[in-house]
mmCIF file of C-alpha atoms in Angstrom:
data_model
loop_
_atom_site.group_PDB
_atom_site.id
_atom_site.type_symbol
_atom_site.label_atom_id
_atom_site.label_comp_id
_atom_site.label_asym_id
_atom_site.label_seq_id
_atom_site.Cartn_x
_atom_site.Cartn_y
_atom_site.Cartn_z
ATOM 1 C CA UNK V 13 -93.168 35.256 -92.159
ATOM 2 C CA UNK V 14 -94.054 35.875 -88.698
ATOM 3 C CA UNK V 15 -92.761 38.363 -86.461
ATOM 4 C CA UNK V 16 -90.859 37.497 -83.559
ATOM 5 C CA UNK V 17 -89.692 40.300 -82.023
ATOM 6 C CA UNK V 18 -92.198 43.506 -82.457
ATOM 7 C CA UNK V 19 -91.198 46.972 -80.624
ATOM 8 C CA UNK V 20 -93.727 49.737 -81.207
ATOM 9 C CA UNK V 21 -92.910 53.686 -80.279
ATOM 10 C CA UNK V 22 -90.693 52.098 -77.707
ATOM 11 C CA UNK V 23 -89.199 54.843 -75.106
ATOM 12 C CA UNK V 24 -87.046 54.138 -72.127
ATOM 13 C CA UNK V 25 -86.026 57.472 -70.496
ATOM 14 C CA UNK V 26 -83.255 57.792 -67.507
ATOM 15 C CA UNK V 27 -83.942 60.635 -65.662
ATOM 16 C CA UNK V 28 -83.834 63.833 -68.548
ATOM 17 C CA UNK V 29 -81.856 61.150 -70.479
ATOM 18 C CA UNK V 30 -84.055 59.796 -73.622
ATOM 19 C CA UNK V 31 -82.421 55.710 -74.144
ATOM 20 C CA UNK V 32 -85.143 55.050 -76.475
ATOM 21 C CA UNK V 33 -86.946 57.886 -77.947
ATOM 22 C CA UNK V 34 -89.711 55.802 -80.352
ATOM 23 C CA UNK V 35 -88.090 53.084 -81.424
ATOM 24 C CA UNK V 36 -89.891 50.776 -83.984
ATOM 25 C CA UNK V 37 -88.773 47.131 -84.876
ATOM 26 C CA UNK V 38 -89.947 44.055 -86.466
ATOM 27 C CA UNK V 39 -87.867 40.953 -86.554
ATOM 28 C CA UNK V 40 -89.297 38.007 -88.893
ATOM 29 C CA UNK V 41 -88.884 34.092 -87.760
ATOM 30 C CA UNK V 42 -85.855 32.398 -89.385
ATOM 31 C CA UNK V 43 -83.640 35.362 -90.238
ATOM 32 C CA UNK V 44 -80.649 36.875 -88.985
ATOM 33 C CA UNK V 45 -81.301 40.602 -88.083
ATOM 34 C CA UNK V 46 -78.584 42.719 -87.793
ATOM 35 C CA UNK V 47 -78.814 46.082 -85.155
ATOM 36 C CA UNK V 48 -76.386 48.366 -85.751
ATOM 37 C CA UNK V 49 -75.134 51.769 -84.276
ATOM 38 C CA UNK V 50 -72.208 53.235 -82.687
ATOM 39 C CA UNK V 51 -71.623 52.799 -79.247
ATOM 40 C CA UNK V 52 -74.312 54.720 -76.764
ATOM 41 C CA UNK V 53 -77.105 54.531 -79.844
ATOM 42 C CA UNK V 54 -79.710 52.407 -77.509
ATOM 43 C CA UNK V 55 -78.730 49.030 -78.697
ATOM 44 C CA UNK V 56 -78.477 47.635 -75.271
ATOM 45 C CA UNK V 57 -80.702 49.378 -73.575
ATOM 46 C CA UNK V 58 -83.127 47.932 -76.540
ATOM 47 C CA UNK V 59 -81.762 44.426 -75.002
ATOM 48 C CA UNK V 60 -82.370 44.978 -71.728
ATOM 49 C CA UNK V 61 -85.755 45.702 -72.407
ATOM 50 C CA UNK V 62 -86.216 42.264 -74.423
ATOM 51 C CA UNK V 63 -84.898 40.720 -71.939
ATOM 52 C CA UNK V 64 -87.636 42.225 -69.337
ATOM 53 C CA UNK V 65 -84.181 43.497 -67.471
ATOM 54 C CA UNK V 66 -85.179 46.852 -67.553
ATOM 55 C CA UNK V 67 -89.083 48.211 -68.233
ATOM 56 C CA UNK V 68 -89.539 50.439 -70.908
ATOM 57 C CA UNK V 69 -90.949 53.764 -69.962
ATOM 58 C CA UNK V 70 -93.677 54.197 -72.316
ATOM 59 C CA UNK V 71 -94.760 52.072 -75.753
ATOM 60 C CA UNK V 72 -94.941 48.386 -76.085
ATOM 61 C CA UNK V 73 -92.326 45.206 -76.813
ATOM 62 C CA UNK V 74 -92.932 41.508 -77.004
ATOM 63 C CA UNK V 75 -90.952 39.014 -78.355
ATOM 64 C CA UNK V 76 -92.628 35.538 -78.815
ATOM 65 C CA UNK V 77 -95.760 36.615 -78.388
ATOM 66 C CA UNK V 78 -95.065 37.636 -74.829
ATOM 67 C CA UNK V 79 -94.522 40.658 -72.550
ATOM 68 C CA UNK V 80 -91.029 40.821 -71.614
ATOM 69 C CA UNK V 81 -91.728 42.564 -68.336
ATOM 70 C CA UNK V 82 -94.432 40.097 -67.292
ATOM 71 C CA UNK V 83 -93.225 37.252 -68.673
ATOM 72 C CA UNK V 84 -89.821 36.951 -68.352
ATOM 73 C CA UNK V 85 -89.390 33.584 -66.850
ATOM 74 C CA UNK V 86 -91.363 31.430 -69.580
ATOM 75 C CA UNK V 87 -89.496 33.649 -72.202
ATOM 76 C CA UNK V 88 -86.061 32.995 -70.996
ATOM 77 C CA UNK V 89 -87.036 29.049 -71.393
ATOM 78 C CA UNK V 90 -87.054 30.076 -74.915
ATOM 79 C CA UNK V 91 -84.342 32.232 -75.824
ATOM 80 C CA UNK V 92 -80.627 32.599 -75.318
ATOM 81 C CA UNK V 93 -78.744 35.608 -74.627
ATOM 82 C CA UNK V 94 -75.231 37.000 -75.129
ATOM 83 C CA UNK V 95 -74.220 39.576 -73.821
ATOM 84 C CA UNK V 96 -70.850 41.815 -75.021
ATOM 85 C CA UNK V 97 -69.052 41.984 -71.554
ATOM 86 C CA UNK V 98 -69.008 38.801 -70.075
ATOM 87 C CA UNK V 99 -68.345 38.514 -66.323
ATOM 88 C CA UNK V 100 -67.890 34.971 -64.727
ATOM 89 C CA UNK V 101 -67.831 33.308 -60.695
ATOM 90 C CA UNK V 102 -64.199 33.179 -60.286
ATOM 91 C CA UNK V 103 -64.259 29.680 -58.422
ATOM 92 C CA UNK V 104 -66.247 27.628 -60.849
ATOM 93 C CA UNK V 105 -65.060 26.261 -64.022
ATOM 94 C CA UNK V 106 -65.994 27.506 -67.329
ATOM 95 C CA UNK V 107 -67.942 24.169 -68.178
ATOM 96 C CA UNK V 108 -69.826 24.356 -64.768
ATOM 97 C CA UNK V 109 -70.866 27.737 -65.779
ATOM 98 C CA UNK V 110 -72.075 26.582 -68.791
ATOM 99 C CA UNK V 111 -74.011 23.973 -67.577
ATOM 100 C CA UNK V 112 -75.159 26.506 -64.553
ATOM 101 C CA UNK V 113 -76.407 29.135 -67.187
ATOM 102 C CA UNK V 114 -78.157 26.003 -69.135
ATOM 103 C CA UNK V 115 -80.132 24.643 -66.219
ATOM 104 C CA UNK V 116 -81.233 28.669 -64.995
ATOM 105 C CA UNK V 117 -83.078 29.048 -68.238
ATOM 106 C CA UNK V 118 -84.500 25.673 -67.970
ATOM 107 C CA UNK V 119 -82.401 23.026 -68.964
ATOM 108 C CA UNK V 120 -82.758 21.584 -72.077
ATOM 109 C CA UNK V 121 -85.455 19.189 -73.617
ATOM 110 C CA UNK V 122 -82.846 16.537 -74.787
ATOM 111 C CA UNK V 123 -79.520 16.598 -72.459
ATOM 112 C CA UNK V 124 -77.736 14.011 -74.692
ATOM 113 C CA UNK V 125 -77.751 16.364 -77.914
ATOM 114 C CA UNK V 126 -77.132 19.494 -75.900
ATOM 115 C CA UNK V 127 -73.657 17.657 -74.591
ATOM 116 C CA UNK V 128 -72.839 16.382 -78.164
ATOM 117 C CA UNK V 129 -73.317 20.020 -78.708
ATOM 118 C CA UNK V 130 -71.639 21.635 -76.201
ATOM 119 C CA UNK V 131 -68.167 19.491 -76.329
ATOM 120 C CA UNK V 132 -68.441 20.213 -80.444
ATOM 121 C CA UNK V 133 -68.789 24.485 -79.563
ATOM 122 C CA UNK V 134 -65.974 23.805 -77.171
ATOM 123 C CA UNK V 135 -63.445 22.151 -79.471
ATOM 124 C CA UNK V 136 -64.619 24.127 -82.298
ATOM 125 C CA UNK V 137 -63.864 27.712 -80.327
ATOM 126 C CA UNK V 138 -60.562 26.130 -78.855
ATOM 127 C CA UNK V 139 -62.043 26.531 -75.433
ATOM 128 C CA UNK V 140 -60.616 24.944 -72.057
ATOM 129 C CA UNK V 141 -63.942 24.336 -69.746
ATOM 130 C CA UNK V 142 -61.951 22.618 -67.235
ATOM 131 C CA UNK V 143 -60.017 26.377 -65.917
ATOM 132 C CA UNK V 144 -61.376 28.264 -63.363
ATOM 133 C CA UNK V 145 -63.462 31.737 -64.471
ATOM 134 C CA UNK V 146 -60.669 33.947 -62.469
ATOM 135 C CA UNK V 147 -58.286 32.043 -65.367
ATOM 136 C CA UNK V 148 -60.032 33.260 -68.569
ATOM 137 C CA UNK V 149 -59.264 36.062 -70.539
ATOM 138 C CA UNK V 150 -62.090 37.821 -72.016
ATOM 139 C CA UNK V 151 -61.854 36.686 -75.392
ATOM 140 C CA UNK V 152 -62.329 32.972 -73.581
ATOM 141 C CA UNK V 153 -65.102 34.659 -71.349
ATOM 142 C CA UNK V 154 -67.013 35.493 -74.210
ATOM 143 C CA UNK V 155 -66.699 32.517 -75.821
ATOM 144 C CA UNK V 156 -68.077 30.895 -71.913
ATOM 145 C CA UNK V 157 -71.118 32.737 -72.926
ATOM 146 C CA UNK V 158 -71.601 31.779 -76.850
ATOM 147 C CA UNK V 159 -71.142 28.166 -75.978
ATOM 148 C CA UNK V 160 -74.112 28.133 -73.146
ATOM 149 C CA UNK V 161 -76.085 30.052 -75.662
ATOM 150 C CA UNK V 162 -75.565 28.351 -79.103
ATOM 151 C CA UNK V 163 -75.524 24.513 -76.836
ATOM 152 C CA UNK V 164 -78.961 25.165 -76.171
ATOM 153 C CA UNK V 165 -82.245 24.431 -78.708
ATOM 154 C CA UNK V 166 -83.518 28.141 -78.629
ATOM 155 C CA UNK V 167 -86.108 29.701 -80.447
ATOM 156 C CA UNK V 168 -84.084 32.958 -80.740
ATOM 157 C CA UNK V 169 -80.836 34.401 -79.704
ATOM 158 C CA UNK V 170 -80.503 37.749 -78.664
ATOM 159 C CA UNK V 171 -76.241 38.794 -79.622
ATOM 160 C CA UNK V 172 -74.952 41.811 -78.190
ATOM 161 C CA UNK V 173 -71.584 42.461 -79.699
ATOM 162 C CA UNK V 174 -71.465 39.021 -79.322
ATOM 163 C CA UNK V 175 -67.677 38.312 -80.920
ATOM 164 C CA UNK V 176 -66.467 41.069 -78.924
ATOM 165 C CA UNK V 177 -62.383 39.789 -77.665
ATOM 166 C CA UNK V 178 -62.583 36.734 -80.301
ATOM 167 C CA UNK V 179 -59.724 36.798 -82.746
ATOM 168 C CA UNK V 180 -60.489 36.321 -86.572
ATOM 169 C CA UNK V 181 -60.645 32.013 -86.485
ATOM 170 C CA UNK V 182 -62.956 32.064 -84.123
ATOM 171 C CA UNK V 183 -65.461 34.723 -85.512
ATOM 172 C CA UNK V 184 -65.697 32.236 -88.601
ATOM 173 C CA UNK V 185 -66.870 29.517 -86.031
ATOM 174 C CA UNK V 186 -69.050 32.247 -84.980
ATOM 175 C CA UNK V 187 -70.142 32.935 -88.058
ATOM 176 C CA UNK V 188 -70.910 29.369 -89.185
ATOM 177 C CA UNK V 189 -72.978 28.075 -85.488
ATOM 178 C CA UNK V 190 -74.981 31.306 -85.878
ATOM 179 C CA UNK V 191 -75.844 29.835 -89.829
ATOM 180 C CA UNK V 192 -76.894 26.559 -88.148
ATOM 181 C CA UNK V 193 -78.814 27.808 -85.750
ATOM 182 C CA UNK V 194 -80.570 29.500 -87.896
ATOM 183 C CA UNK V 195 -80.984 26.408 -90.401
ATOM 184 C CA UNK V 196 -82.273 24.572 -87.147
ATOM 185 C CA UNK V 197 -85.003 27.248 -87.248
ATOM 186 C CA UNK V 198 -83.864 29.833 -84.914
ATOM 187 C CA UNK V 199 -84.255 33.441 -85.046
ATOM 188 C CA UNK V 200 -81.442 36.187 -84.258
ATOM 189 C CA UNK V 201 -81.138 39.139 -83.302
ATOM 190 C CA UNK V 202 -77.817 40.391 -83.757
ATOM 191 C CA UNK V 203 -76.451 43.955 -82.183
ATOM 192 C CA UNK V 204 -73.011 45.024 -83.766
ATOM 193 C CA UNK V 205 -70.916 47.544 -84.810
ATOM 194 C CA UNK V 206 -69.015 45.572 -86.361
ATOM 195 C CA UNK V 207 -70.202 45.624 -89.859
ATOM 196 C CA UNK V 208 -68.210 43.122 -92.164
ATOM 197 C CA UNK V 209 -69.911 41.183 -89.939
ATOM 198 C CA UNK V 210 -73.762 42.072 -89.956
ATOM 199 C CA UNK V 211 -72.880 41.984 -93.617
ATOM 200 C CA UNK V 212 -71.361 38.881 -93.927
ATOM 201 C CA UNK V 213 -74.677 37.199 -91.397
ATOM 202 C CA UNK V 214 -77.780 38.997 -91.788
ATOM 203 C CA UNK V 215 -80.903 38.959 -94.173
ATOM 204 C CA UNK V 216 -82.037 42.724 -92.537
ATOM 205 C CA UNK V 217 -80.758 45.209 -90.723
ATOM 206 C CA UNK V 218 -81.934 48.170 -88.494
ATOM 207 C CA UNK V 219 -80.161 51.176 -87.965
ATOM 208 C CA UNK V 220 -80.419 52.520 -84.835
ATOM 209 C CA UNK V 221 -79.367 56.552 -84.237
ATOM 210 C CA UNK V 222 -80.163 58.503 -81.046
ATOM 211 C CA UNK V 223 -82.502 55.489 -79.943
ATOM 212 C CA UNK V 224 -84.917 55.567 -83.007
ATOM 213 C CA UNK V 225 -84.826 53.123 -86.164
ATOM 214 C CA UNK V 226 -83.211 55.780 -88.970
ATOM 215 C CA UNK V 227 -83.435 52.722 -91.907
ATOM 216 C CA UNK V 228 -83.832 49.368 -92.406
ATOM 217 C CA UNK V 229 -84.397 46.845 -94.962
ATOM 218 C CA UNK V 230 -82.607 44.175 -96.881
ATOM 219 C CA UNK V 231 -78.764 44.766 -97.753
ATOM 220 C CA UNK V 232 -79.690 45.036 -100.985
ATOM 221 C CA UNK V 233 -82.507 47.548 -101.124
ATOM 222 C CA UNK V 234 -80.361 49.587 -98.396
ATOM 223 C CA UNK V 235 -77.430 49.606 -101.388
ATOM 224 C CA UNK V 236 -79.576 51.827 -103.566
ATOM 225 C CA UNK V 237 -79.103 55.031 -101.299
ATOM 226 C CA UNK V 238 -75.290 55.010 -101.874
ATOM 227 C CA UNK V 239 -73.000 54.918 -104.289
ATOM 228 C CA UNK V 240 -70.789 52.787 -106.081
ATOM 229 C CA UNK V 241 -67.018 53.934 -106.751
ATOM 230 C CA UNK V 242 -66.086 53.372 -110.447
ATOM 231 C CA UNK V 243 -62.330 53.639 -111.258
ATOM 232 C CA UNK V 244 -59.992 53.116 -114.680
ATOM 233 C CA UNK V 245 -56.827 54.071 -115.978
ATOM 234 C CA UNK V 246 -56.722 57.592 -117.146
ATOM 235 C CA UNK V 247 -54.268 57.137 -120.299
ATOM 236 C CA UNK V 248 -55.769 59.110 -123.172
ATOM 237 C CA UNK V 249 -59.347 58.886 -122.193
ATOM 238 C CA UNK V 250 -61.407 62.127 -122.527
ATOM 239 C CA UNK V 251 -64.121 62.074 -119.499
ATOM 240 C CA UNK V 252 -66.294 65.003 -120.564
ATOM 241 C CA UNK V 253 -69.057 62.437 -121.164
ATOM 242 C CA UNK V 254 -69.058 61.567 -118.068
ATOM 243 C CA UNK V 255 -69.015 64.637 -116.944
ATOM 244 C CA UNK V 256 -72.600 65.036 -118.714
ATOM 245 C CA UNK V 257 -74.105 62.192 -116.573
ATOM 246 C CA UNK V 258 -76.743 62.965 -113.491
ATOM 247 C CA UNK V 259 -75.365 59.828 -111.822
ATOM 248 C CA UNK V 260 -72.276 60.642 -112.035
ATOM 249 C CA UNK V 261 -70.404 62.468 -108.592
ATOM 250 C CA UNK V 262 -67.350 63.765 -107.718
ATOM 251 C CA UNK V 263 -65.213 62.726 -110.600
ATOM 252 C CA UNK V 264 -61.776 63.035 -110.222
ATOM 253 C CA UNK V 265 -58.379 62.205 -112.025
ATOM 254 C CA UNK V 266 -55.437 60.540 -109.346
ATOM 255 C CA UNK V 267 -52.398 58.637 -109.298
ATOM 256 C CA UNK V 268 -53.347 57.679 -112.923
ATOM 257 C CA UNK V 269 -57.000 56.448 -112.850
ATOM 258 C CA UNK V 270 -60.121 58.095 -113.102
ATOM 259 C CA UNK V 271 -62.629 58.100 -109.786
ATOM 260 C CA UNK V 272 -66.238 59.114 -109.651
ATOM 261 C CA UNK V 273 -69.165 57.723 -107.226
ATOM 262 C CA UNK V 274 -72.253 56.528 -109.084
ATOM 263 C CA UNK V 275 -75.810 56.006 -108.060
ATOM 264 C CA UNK V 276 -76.028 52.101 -107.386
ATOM 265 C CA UNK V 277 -79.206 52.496 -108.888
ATOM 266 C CA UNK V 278 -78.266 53.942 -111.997
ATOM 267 C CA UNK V 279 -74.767 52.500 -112.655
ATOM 268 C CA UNK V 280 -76.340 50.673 -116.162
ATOM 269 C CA UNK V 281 -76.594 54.232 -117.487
ATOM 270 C CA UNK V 282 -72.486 54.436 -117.206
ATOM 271 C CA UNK V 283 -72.174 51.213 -118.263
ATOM 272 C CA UNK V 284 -72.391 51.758 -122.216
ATOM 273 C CA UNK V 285 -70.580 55.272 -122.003
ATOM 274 C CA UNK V 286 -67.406 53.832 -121.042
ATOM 275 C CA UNK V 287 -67.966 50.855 -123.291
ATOM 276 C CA UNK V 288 -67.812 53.637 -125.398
ATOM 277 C CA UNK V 289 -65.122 55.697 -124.180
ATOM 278 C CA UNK V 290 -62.784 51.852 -124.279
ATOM 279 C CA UNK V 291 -61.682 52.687 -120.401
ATOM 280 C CA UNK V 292 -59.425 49.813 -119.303
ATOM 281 C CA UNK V 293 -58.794 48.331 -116.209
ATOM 282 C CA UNK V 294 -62.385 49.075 -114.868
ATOM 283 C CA UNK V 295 -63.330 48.581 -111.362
ATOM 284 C CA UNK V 296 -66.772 49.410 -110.106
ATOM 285 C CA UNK V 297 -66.842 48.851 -106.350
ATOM 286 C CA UNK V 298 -70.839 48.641 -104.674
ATOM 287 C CA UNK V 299 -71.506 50.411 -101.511
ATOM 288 C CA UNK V 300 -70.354 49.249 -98.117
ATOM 289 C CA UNK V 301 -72.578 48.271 -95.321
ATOM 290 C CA UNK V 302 -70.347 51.099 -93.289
ATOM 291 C CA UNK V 303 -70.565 53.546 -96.294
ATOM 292 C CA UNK V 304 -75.195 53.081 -95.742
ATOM 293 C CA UNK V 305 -73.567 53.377 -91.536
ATOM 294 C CA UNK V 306 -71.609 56.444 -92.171
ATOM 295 C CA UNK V 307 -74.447 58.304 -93.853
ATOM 296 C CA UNK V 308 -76.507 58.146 -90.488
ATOM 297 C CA UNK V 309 -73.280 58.793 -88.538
ATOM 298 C CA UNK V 310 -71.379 61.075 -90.219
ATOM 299 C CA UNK V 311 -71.372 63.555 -87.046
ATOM 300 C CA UNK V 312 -71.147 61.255 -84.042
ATOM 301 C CA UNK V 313 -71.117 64.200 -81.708
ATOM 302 C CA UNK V 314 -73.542 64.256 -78.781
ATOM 303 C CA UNK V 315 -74.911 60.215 -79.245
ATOM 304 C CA UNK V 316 -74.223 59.098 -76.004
ATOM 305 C CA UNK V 317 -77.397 57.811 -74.719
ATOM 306 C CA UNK V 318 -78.513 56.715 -71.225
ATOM 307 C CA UNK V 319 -77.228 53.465 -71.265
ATOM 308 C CA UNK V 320 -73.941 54.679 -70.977
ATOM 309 C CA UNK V 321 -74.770 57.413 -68.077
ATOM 310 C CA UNK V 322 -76.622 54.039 -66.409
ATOM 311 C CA UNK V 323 -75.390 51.197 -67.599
ATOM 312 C CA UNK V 324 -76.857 49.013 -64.987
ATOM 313 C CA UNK V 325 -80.494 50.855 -64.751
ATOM 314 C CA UNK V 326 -82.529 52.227 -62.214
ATOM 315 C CA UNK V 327 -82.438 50.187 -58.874
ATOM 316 C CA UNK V 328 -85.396 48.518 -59.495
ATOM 317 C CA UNK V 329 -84.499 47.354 -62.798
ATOM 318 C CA UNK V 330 -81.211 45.905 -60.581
ATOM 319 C CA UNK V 331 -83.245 44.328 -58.039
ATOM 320 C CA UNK V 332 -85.456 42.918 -61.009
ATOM 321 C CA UNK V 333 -82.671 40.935 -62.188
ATOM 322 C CA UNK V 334 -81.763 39.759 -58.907
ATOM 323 C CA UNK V 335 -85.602 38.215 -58.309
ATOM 324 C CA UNK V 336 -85.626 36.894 -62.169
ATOM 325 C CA UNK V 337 -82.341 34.792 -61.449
ATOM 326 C CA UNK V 338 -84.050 33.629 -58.004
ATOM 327 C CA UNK V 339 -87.049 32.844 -60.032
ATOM 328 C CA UNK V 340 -85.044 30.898 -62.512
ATOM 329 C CA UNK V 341 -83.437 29.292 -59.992
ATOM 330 C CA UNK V 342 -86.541 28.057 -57.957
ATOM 331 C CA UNK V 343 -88.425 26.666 -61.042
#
């Protein structure tokens, strides 16, 4: 697989503030990677830096094959953004702005499709484009910004908290345009802290803490380093064996069943001792994707990161953003 997105010993540093303080990550073509951490981690500021909004402050980043920070314009042709707190020109209608947001990054290559696709997204999210941006609550701002993303043919979508307002129906369309983008051959990039959802979506994840990479990997080889909760009825069962067992952690006897937490690695060592022991009503629950969070986070004290003392950057990084849309605009 190729890699799409490539950050290496990436630091972005607001004043005495460290945003990004080495951060490593590798994002392969075609797969849905999920980027999680709390709130203040340096998943935005990460973003911004894709996005050649802000300029990291030492270390390298390209995505596509190109320098963010030098080559913002031709990269925006080929990616589409969302960002978690969508804002919106009060006069103009929600349609307008999606068609406004299409043509800034470039238009689109075939304008029949990308209306097909656009009125599907719009019934599909239950989505007025005819009200005025002043008119939409946030949850319908948000979904403003998924529609101009997901209408367009990008290479790879960059989702920051993207279902952020939606209610539960409309996360499952979410769920199921992000799965088609990616079966059109798209790439994302998905920052979250919601985690039913990175672990509904994604193939990988990354877990971000303090603004380094603390794991990664596939779900299932990030499983290992948790446990697994194993529970039975506790009528006449004698549990010393377990007892016995490395794997076994924490066993306990409540409300009439049995608990213990078991290496996910080495549950088939329990297996045949309560085959043995003729425990009924056996449950044997596999780690959460916010159990493998919570062992990075258990002390969130002290994470807030620069992107929360400066959400907006440094000036120039503002006035940056104001010459990229110009530049969009022109071309």
């Amino acid at each position: 697989m190729d890699t799409i997105i490539q950050t290496v010993d990436l630091h972005k540093h607001f004043g005495r503030v460290r945003a990004l303080d080495g951060l490593n990550l590798e994002v392969q073509r075609g797969e849905i990677h999920g980027f999680l951490g709390p709130n203040g981690a340096g998943k935005s500021t990460t973003l911004r830096v894709l996005l050649g909004l802000a300029r990291a402050t030492s270390g390298t980043a390209t995505v596509l094959g190109l320098d963010p920070w030098t080559q913002s314009v031709e990269l925006h042709r080929r990616l589409a953004y969302v960002p978690g707190d969508v804002r919106l020109w009060p006069n103009i209608s929600g349609g307008e702005t999606i068609d406004l947001l299409s043509r800034l990054r470039g238009g689109t290559s075939d304008a029949a499709a990308y209306r097909q696709r656009k009125a599907r997204l719009c019934e599909a999210l239950d989505f007025d484009p005819g009200k005025k941006g002043r008119a939409y609550s946030k949850g319908n701002r948000q979904k403003v910004a998924l529609i101009a993303a997901l209408a367009t043919d990008a290479e790879i979508y960059l989702l920051d908290e993207p279902t952020s307002g939606l209610d539960p129906l409309m996360e499952a369309v979410f769920r199921r345009e992000v799965l088609a983008a990616v079966d059109r051959g798209a790439t994302v990039l998905l920052s979250s802290h919601i985690l039913s959802e990175v672990e509904i979506l994604c193939h990988r994840v990354s877990i971000i803490r303090a603004g380094q990479v603390v794991d990664g990997g596939t779900l299932d080889s990030l499983r290992h380093l948790t446990r697994s909760e194993v529970s039975f009825a506790a009528d006449g069962v004698d549990t010393r064996a377990l007892g016995e067992l490395g794997t076994v952690h924490e066993l306990t006897s409540d409300g009439g069943r049995v608990k213990f937490g078991a290496d996910s690695d080495r549950i088939a060592e329990v297996l045949p001792v309560l085959g043995a022991m003729g425990v009924k009503g056996l449950i044997i629950t596999p780690p959460s994707l916010e159990e493998l969070f919570l062992r990075h986070y258990g002390d969130t004290s002290g994470l807030a990161r620069g992107e929360d003392a400066h959400p907006e950057g440094t000036e120039g990084e503002r006035a940056r953003r104001r010459h990229l849309l110009g530049a969009r605009s022109r071309d």
